Structure formats: C-alpha cells, structure tokens
PDB file of C-alpha atoms and ligand atoms in Angstrom:
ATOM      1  CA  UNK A  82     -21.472  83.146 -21.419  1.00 36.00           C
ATOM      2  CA  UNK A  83     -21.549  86.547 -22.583  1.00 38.00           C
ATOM      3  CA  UNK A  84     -21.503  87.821 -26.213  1.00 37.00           C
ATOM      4  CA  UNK A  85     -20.607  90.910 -26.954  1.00 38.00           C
ATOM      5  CA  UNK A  86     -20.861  90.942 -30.607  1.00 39.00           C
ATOM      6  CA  UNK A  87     -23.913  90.997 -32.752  1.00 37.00           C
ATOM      7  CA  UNK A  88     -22.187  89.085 -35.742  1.00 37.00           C
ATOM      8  CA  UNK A  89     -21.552  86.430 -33.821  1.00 37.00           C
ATOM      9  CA  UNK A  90     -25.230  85.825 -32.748  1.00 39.00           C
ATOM     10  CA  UNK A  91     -25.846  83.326 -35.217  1.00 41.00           C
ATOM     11  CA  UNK A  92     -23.365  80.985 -34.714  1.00 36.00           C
ATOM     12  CA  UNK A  93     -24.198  81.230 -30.854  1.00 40.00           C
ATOM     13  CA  UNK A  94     -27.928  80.569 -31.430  1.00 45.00           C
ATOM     14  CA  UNK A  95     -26.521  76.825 -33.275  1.00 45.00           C
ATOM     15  CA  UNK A  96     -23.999  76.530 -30.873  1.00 39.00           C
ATOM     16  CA  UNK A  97     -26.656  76.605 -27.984  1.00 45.00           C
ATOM     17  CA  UNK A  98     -29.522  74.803 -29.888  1.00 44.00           C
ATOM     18  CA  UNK A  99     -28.634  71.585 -28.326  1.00 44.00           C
ATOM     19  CA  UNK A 100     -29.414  72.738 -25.024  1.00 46.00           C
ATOM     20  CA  UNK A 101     -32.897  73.969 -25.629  1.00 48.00           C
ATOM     21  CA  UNK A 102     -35.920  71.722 -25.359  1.00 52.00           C
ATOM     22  CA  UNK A 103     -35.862  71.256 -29.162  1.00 58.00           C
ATOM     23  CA  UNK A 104     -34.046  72.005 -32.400  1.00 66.00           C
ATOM     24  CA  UNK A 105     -34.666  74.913 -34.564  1.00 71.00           C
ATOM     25  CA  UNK A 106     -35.566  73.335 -38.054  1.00 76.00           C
ATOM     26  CA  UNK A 107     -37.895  76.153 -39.221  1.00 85.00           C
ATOM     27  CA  UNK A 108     -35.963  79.169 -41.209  1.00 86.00           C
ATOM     28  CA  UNK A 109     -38.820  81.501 -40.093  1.00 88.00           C
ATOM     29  CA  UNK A 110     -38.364  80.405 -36.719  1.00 89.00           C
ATOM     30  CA  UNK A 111     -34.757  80.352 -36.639  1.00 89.00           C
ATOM     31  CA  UNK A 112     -34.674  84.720 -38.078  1.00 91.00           C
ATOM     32  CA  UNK A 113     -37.349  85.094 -35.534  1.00 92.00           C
ATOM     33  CA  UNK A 114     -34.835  83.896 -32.181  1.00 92.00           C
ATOM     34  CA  UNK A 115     -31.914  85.736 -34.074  1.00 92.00           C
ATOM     35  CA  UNK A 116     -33.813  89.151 -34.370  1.00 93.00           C
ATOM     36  CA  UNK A 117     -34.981  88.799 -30.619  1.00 92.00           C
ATOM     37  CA  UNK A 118     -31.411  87.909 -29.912  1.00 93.00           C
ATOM     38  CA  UNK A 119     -30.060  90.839 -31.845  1.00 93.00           C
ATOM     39  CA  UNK A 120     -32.495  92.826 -29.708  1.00 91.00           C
ATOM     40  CA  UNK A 121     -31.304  91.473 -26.600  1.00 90.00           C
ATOM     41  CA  UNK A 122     -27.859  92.432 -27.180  1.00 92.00           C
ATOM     42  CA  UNK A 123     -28.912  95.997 -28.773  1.00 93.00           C
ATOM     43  CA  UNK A 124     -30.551  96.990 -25.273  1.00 92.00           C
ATOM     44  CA  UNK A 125     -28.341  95.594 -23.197  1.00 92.00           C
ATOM     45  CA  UNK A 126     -24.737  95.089 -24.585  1.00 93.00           C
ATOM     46  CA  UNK A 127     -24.415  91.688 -23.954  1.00 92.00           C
ATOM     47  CA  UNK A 128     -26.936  88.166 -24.139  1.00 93.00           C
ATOM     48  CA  UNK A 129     -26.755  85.344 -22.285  1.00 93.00           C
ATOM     49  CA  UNK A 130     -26.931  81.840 -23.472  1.00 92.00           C
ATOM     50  CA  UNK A 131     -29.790  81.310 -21.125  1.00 93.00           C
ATOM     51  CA  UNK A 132     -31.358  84.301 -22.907  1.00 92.00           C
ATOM     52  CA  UNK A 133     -30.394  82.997 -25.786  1.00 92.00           C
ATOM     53  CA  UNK A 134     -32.159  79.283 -24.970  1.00 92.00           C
ATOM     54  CA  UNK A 135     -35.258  81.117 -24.160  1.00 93.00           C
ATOM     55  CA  UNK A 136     -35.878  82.496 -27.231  1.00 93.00           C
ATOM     56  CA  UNK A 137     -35.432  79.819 -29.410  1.00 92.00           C
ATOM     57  CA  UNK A 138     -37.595  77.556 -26.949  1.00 93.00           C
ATOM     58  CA  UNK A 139     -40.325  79.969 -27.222  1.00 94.00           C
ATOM     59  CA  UNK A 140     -39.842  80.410 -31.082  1.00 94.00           C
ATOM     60  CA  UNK A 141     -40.522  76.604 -31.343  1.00 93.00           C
ATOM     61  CA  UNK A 142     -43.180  76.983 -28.804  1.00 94.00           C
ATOM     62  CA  UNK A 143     -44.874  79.463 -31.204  1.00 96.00           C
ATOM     63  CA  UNK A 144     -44.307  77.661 -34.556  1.00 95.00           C
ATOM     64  CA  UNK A 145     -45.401  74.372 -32.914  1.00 94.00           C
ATOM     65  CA  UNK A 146     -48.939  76.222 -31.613  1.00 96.00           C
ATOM     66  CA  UNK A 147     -49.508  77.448 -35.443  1.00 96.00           C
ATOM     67  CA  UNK A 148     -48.794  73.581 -37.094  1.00 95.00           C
ATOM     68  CA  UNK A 149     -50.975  72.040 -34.630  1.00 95.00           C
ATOM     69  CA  UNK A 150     -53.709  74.564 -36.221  1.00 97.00           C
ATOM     70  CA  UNK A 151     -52.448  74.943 -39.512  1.00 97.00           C
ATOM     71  CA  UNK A 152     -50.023  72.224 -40.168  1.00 95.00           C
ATOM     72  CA  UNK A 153     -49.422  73.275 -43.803  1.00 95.00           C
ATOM     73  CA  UNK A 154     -48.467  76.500 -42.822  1.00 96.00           C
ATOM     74  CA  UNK A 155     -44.828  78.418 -43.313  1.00 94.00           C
ATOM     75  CA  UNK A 156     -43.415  81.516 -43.576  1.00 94.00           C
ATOM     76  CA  UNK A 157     -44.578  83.989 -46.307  1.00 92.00           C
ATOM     77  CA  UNK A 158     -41.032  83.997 -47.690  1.00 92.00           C
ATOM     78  CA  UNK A 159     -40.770  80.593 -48.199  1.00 93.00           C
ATOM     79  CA  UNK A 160     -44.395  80.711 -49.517  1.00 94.00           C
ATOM     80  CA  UNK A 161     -43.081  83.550 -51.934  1.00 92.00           C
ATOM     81  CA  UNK A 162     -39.933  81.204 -52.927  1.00 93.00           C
ATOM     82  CA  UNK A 163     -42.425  78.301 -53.493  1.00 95.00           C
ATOM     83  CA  UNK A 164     -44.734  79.671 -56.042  1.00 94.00           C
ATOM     84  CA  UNK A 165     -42.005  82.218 -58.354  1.00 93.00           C
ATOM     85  CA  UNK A 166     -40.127  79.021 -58.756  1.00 95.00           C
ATOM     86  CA  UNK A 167     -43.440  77.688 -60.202  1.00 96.00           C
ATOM     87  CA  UNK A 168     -44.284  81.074 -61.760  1.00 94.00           C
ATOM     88  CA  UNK A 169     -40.733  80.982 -63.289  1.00 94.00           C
ATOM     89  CA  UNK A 170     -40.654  77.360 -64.045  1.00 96.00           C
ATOM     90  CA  UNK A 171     -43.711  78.422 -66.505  1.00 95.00           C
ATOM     91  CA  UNK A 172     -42.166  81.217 -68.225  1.00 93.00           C
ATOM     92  CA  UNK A 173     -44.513  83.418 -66.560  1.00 91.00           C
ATOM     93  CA  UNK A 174     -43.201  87.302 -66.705  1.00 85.00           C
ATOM     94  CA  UNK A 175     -45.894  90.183 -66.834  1.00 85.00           C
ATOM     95  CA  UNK A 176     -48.279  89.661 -64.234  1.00 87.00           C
ATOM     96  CA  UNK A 177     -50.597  91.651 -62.200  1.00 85.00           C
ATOM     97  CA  UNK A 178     -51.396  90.946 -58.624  1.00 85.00           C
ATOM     98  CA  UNK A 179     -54.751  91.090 -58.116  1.00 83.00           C
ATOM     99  CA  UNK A 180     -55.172  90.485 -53.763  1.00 84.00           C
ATOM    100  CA  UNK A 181     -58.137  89.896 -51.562  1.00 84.00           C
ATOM    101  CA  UNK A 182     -56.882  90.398 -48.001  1.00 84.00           C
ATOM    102  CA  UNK A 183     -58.469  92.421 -45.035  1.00 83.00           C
ATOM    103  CA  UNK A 184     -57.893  96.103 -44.877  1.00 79.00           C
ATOM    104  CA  UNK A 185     -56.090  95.740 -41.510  1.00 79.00           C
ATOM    105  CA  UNK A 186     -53.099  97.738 -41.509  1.00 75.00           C
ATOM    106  CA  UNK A 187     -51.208  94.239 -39.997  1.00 76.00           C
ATOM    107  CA  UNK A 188     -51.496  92.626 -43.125  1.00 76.00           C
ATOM    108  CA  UNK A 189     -50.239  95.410 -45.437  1.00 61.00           C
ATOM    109  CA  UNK A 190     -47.050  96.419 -43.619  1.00 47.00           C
ATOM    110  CA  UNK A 191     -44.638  94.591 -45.916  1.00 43.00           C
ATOM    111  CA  UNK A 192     -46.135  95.371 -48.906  1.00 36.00           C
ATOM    112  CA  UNK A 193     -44.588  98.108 -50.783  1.00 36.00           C
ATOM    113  CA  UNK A 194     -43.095  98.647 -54.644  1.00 43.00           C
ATOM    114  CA  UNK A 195     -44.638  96.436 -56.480  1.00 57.00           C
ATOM    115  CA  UNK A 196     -48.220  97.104 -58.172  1.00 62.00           C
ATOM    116  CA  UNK A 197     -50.994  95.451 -56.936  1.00 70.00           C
ATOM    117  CA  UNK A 198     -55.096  95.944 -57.146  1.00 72.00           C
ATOM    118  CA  UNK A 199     -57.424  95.374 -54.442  1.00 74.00           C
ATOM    119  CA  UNK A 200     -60.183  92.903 -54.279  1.00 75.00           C
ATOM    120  CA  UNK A 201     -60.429  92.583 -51.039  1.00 72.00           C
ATOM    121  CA  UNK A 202     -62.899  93.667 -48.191  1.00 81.00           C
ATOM    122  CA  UNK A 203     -63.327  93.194 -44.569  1.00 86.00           C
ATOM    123  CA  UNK A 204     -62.275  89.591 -43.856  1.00 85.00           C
ATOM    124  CA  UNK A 205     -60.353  89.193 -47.295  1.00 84.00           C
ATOM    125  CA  UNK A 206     -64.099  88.508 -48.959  1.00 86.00           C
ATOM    126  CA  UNK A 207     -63.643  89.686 -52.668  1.00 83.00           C
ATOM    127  CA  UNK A 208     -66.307  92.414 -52.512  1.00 82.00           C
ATOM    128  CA  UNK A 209     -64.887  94.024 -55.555  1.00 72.00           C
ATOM    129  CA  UNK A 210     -66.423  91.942 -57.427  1.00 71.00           C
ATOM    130  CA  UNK A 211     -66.217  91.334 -61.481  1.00 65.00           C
ATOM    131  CA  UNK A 212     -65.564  94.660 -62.009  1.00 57.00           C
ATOM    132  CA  UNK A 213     -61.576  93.776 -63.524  1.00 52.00           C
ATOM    133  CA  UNK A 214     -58.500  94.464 -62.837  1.00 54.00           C
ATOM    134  CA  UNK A 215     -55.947  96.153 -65.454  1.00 58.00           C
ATOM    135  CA  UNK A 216     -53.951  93.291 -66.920  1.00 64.00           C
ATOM    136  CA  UNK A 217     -50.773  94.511 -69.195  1.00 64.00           C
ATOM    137  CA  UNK A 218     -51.158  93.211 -73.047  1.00 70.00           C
ATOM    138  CA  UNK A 219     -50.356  90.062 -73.136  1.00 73.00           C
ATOM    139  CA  UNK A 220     -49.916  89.352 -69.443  1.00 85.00           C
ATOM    140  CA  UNK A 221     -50.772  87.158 -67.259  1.00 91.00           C
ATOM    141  CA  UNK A 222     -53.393  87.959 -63.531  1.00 90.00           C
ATOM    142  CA  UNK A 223     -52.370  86.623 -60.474  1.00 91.00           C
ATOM    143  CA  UNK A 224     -55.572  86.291 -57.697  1.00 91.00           C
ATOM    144  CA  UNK A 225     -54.520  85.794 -53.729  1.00 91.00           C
ATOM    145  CA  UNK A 226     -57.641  85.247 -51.387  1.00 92.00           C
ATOM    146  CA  UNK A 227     -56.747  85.091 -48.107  1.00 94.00           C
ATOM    147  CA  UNK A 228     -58.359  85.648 -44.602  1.00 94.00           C
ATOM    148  CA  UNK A 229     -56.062  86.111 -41.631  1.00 95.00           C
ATOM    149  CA  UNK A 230     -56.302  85.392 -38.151  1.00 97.00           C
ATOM    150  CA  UNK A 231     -53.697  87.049 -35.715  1.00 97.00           C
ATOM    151  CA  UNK A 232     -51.679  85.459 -33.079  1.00 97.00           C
ATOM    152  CA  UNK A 233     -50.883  87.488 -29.849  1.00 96.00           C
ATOM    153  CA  UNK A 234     -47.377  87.156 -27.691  1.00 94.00           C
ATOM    154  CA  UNK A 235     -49.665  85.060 -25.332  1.00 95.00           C
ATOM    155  CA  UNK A 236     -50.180  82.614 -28.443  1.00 96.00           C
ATOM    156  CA  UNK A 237     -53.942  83.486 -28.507  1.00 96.00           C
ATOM    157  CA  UNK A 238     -55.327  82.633 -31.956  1.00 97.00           C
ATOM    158  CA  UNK A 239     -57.782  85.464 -33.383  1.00 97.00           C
ATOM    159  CA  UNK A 240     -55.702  88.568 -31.174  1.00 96.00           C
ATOM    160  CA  UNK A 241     -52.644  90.037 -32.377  1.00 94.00           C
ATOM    161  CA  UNK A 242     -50.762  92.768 -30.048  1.00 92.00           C
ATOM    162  CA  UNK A 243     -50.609  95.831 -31.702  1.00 85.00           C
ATOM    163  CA  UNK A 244     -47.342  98.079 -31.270  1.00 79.00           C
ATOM    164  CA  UNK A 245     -48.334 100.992 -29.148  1.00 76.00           C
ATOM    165  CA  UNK A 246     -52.460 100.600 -29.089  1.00 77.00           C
ATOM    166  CA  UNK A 247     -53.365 100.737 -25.351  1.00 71.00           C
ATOM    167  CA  UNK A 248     -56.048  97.809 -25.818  1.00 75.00           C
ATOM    168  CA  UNK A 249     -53.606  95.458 -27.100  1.00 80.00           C
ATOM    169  CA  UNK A 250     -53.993  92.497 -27.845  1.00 90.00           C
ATOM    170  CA  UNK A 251     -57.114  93.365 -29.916  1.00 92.00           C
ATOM    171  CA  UNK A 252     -59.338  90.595 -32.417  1.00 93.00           C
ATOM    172  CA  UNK A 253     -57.588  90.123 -35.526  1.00 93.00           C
ATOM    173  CA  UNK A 254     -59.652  89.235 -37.770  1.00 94.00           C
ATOM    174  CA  UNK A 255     -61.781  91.722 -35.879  1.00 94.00           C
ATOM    175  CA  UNK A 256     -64.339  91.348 -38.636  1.00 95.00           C
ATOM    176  CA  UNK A 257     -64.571  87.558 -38.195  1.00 96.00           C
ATOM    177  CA  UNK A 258     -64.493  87.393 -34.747  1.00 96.00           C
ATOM    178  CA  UNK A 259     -67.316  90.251 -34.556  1.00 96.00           C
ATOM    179  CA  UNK A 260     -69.566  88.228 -37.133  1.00 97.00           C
ATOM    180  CA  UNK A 261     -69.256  84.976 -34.820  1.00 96.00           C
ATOM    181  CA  UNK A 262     -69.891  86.583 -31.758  1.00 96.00           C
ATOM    182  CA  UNK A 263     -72.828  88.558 -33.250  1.00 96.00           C
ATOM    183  CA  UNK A 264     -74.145  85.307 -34.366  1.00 96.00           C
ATOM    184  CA  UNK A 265     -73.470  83.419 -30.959  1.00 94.00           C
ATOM    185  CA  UNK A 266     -75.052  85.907 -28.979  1.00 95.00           C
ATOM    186  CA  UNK A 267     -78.283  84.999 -30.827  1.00 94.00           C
ATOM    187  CA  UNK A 268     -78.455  88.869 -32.254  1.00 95.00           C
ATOM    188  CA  UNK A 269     -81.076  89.685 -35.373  1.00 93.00           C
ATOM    189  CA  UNK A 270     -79.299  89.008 -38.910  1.00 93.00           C
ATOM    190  CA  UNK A 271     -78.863  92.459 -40.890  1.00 90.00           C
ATOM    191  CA  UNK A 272     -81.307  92.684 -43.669  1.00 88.00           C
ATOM    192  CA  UNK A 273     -78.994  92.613 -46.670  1.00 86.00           C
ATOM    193  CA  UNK A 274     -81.122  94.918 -49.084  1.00 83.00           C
ATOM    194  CA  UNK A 275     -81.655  97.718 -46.651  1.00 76.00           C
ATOM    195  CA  UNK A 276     -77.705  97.991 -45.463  1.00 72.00           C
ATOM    196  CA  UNK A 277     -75.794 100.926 -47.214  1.00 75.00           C
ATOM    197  CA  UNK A 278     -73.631 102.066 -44.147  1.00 82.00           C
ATOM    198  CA  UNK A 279     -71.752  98.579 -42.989  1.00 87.00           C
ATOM    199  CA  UNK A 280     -72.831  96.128 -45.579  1.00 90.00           C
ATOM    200  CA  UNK A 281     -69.425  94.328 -45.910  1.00 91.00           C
ATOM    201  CA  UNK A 282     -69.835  93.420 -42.102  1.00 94.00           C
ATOM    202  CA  UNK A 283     -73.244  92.846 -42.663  1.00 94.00           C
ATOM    203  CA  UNK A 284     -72.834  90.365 -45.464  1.00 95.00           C
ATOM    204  CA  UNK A 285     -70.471  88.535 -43.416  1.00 95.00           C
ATOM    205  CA  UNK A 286     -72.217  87.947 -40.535  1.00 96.00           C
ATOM    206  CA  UNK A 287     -75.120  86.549 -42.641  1.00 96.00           C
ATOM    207  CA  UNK A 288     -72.708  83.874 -44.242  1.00 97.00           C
ATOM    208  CA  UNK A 289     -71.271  83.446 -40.944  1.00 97.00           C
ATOM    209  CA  UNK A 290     -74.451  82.434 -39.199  1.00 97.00           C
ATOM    210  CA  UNK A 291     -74.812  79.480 -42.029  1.00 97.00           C
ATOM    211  CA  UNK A 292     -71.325  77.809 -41.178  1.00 96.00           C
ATOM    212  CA  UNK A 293     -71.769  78.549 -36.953  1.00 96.00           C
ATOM    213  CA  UNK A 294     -72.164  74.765 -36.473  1.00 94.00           C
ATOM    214  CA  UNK A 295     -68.743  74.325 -37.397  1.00 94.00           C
ATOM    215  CA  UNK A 296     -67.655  76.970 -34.521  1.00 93.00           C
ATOM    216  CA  UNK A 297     -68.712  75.054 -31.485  1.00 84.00           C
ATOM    217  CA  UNK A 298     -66.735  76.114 -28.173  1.00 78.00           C
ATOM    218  CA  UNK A 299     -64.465  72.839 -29.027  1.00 76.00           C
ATOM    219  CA  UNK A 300     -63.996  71.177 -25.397  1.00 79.00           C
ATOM    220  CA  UNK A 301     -62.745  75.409 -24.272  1.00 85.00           C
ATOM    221  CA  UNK A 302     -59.347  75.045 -26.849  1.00 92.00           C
ATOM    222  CA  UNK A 303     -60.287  78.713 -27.972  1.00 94.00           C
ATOM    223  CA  UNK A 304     -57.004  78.610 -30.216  1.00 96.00           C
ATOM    224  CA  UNK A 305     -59.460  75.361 -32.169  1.00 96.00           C
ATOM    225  CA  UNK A 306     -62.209  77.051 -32.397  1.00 96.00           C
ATOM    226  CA  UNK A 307     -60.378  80.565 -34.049  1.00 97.00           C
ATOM    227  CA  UNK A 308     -58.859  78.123 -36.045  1.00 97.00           C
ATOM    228  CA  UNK A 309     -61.746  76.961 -37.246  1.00 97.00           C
ATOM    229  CA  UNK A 310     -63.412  80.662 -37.828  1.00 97.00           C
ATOM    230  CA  UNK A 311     -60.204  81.594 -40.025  1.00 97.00           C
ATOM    231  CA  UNK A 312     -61.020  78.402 -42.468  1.00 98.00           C
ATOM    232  CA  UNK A 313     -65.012  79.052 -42.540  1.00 97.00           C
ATOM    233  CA  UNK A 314     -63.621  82.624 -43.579  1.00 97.00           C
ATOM    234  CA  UNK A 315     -62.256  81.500 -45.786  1.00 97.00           C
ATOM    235  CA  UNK A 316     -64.941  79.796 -47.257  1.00 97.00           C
ATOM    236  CA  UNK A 317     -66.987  83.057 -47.271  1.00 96.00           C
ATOM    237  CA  UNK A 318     -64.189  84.293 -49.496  1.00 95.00           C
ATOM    238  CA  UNK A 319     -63.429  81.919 -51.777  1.00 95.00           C
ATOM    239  CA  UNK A 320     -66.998  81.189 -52.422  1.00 94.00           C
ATOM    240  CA  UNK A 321     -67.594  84.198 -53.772  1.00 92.00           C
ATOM    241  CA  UNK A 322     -64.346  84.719 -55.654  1.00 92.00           C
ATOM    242  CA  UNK A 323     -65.547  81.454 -57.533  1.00 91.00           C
ATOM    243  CA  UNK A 324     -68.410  82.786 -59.192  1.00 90.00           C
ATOM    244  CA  UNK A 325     -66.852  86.548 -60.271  1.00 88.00           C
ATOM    245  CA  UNK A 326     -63.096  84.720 -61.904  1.00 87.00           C
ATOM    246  CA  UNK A 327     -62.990  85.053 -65.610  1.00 86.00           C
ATOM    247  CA  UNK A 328     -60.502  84.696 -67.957  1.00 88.00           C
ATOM    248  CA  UNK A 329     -61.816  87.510 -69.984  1.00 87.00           C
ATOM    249  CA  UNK A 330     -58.536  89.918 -69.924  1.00 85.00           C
ATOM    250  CA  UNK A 331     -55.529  89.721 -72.046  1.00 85.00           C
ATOM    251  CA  UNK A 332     -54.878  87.920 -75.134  1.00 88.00           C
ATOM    252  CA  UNK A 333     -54.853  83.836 -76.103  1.00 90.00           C
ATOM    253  CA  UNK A 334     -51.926  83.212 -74.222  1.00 90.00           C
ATOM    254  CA  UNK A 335     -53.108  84.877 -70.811  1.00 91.00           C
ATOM    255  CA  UNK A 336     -53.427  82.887 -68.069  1.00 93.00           C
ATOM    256  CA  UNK A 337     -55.278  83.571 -64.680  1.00 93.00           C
ATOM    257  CA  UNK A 338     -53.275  82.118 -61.580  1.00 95.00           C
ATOM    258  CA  UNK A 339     -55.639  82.172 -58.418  1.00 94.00           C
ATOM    259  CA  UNK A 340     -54.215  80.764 -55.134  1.00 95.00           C
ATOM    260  CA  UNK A 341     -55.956  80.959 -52.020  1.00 96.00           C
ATOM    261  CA  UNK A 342     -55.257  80.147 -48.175  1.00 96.00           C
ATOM    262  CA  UNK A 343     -55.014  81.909 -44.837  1.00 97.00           C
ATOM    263  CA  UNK A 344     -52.601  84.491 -43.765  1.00 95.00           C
ATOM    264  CA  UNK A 345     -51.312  84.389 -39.891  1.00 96.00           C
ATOM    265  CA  UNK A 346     -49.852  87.337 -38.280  1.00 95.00           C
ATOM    266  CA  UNK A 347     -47.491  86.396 -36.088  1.00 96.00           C
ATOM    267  CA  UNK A 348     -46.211  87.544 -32.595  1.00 95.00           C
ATOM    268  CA  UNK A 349     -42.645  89.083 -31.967  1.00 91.00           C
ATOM    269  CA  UNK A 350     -40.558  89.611 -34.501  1.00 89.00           C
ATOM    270  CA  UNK A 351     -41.995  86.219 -36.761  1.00 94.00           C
ATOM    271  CA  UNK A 352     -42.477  86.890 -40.125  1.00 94.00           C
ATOM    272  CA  UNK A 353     -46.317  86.544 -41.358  1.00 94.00           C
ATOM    273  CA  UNK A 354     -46.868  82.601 -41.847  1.00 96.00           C
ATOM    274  CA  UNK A 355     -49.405  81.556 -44.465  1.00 96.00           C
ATOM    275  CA  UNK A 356     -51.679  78.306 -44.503  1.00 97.00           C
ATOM    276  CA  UNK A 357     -51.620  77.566 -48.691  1.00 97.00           C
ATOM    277  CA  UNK A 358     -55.535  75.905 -49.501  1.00 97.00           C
ATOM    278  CA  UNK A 359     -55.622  76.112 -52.961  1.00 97.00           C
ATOM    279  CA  UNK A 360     -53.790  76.850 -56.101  1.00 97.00           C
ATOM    280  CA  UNK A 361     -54.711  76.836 -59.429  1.00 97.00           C
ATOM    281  CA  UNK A 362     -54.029  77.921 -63.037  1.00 97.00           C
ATOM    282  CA  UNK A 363     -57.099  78.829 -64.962  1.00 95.00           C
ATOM    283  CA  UNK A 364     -56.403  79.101 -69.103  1.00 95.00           C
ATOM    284  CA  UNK A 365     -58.521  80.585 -72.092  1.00 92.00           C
ATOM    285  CA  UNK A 366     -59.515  77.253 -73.607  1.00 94.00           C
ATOM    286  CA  UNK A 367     -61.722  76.434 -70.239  1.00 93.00           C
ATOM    287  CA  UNK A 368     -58.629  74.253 -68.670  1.00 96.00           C
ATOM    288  CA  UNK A 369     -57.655  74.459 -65.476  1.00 96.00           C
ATOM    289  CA  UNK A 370     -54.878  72.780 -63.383  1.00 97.00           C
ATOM    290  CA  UNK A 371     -53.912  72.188 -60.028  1.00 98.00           C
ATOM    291  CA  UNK A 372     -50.455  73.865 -59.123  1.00 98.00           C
ATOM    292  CA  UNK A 373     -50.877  72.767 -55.608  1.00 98.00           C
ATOM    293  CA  UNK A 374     -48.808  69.677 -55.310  1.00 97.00           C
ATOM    294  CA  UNK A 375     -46.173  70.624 -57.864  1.00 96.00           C
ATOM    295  CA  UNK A 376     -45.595  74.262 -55.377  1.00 97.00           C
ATOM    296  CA  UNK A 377     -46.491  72.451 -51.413  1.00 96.00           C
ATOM    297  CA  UNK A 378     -46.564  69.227 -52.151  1.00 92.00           C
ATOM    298  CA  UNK A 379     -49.242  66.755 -51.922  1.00 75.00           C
TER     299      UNK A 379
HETATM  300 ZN1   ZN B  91     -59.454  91.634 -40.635  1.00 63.20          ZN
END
C-alpha cells in the first residue's frame, strides 16, 4: 500500500500496528514512528506499510532498550504534564527554574522562552554552588538536577549521534564516561587544590573513582554498565546539591521544589526521555514532603 498523503499518516500507523511485532502504547514512541513516517513520505512521495511496520517496530525496540535500563522513564512531555498538574494542583504560580544539567548543547536544544538560571556543570553536578538564584517576591524556586546519558541510532547507551559531526556517535555524557575511563585505566587522581584549568572534570573524576565498584564490566552488557554510570552521576550531583539547598529566598510563603533524575537523549526523532529519582517540596518551617508518588506514582 501506498500513501500519498501526509494527513493520513496517523491513521495508517494504527491501522498497521497490528501487524508489527508489538503495539505502540507509548505517546513518545508513537510521535517518534509518525515523524519518521512523515519523513519517509517527505523524501520520497509515498511510504509503504512495510516502511511503515519498520518504524514502529524499531520505535518499540528503542523504548523497550531504555525501560529495561530505566524502567521509570518517559518522555519529557509527559514528565512536564506530570509535575504542572502537581505544580498547579498547589496553587503554585511565580516560580523560577533554577537547572543543573550538563552544558552539552544536546540537552539545551528545546529550551527556549522561558527564564531559567544555571546551576549546573559538567555532568549536571551543581558547581554553582550556594551562591542563589533570583527568586521574584513572593515566589516560589524550582531546582532540576539531572545527569544525562545519550543513546545512539545503534541503541548504544552513553553515545548519542550528533547531526553533522564527522565522529558521530560521540560519549554523551562525555564527562562521565571520561571520568570512568580515567579511573579504569588506573590513571593518577587530580589533586583537587592545585586544579584551576579543568577542575569541574577534575572533581568528578575524584568522586567517580569512590563509586567505580559499582561500574564493573557487568557480564560485557555495556548498555548496564552506562546505565549504571548515569545513576552514580547522579549521585555525584545530588550529593552535592544536598548540602548547598536553602530555603533562604522569598518570603513565608515561598516554597523550594527540587526534583531530581536522569535525562536520556534519545536517537531519531524521540523526544528526550527522563528517568524521575526524586521529588520533593522543601518549606520555610523546616518541612519537607515527598511529591514523588502523588506526580509518578509509587
Ligand atoms: Zn555531559
């Protein structure tokens, strides 16, 4: 079967669903087979429903890799959707976003508009530190620590293929991956007080070599083990952004939301996905509650 219009891509990719090896059930997955559909039929005039079969098979293939790693994981819209019904649900209006993710250019390609201040480093570590963000009166902070660990179009965890770099697919979190393999490779540890050209990298790789136990070859499953280095990463991170929070900003009624977890970037034309670890609402009078199973569930 041929289709010749792009409106009617959609209904195809349903139609066909029952003839691929499973069903789509994942909305992330589901825009991620259209748009490579649409694509199809952009570049060529027509798609097949072979074509058509393909993509959502391998759109599965993909989201079932990420859940075996990271089987809380979904995509960042959903995510979004998740936590402003919570944010709403509270009466929660002026808020500043206060994020600690990687520099990489990957992660900040859908960001755009809104106002948000950087905490992050290399590796989404917080090394702003207490130094504070600029809260409106009266308003309300909003912390996201996250680490993120790429996914290439050979579903290789820790690589992500980079549109029109020559050595794609390169490391992703190359700062990660560079502080494990410094550490494997049995390589001096940086001497912390002497480092004023790299020490971001440097402080990483010291915390890194602590946790390397974890980060065993796992039986050759090189997706585990990258796994594994995006949630000791995350421990780096978070770590760190538990001793500089404070709820010093604002007035009474301020409230410091701080949710952490790891950000995936995806291959193809996926959406980033994002691994939720923690989320929490801290308030002036010392309380603070978990938001967690009220926003993912238990
Ligand atoms: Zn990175």
């Amino acid at each position: 079967m041929v289709l010749q219009h792009q409106r009617k891509v959609s209904v195809h990719l349903e139609m066909t669903t029952a003839g691929a090896k499973n069903d789509l059930n994942d909305p992330s997955a589901f825009a991620a087979a259209s748009s490579a559909v649409s694509s199809h039929l952009a570049s060529s005039g027509y798609v097949t429903a072979a074509q058509v079969r393909e993509e959502i098979d391998r759109a599965n293939s993909i989201v079932s890799e990420i859940r075996r790693h990271f089987p809380g994981a979904a995509g960042s819209s959903e995510i979004l959707r998740r936590t402003k019904a919570v944010l709403d649900g509270m009466g929660v209006e002026d808020i500043l976003l206060t994020q600690s993710v990687c520099p990489d250019e990957i992660n900040h390609e859908e960001i755009g508009g809104g106002k948000v201040f950087h905490l992050g480093g290399l590796a989404g570590v917080p090394f702003t530190g207490k130094t504070g963000a600029h809260v409106p009166e009266g308003g309300h902070c909003f912390i996201l620590q996250a680490p993120h660990i790429g996914m290439s179009n050979e579903q290789e965890l820790g690589k992500y293929s980079r549109e029109g770099q020559p050595n794609s697919p390169s490391t992703a979190c190359g700062a990660a991956v560079g502080a494990m393999c410094h550490c494997a490779a049995g390589n001096e540890l940086p001497y912390l007080g002497g480092v004023t050209d790299d020490y971001q990298m440097s402080y990483i790789i010291n915390e890194m070599s602590k946790r390397m136990h974890f980060l065993s070859p796992h039986d050759g499953d090189t997706n585990a083990q990258q796994a594994e280095l995006a949630r000791q990463t995350h421990s780096i991170g978070k770590d760190m952004l538990d001793q500089i929070v404070s709820t010093n900003f604002g007035d009474d009624m301020s409230m410091l939301f701080v949710m952490s977890g790891i950000q995936i970037n995806m291959p193809f034309d996926f959406e980033d996905y994002f691994e939720p670890i923690s989320f929490e609402v801290h308030r002036k009078d010392g309380s603070v509650t978990d938001l967690f199973p009220l926003t993912f569930g238990s």
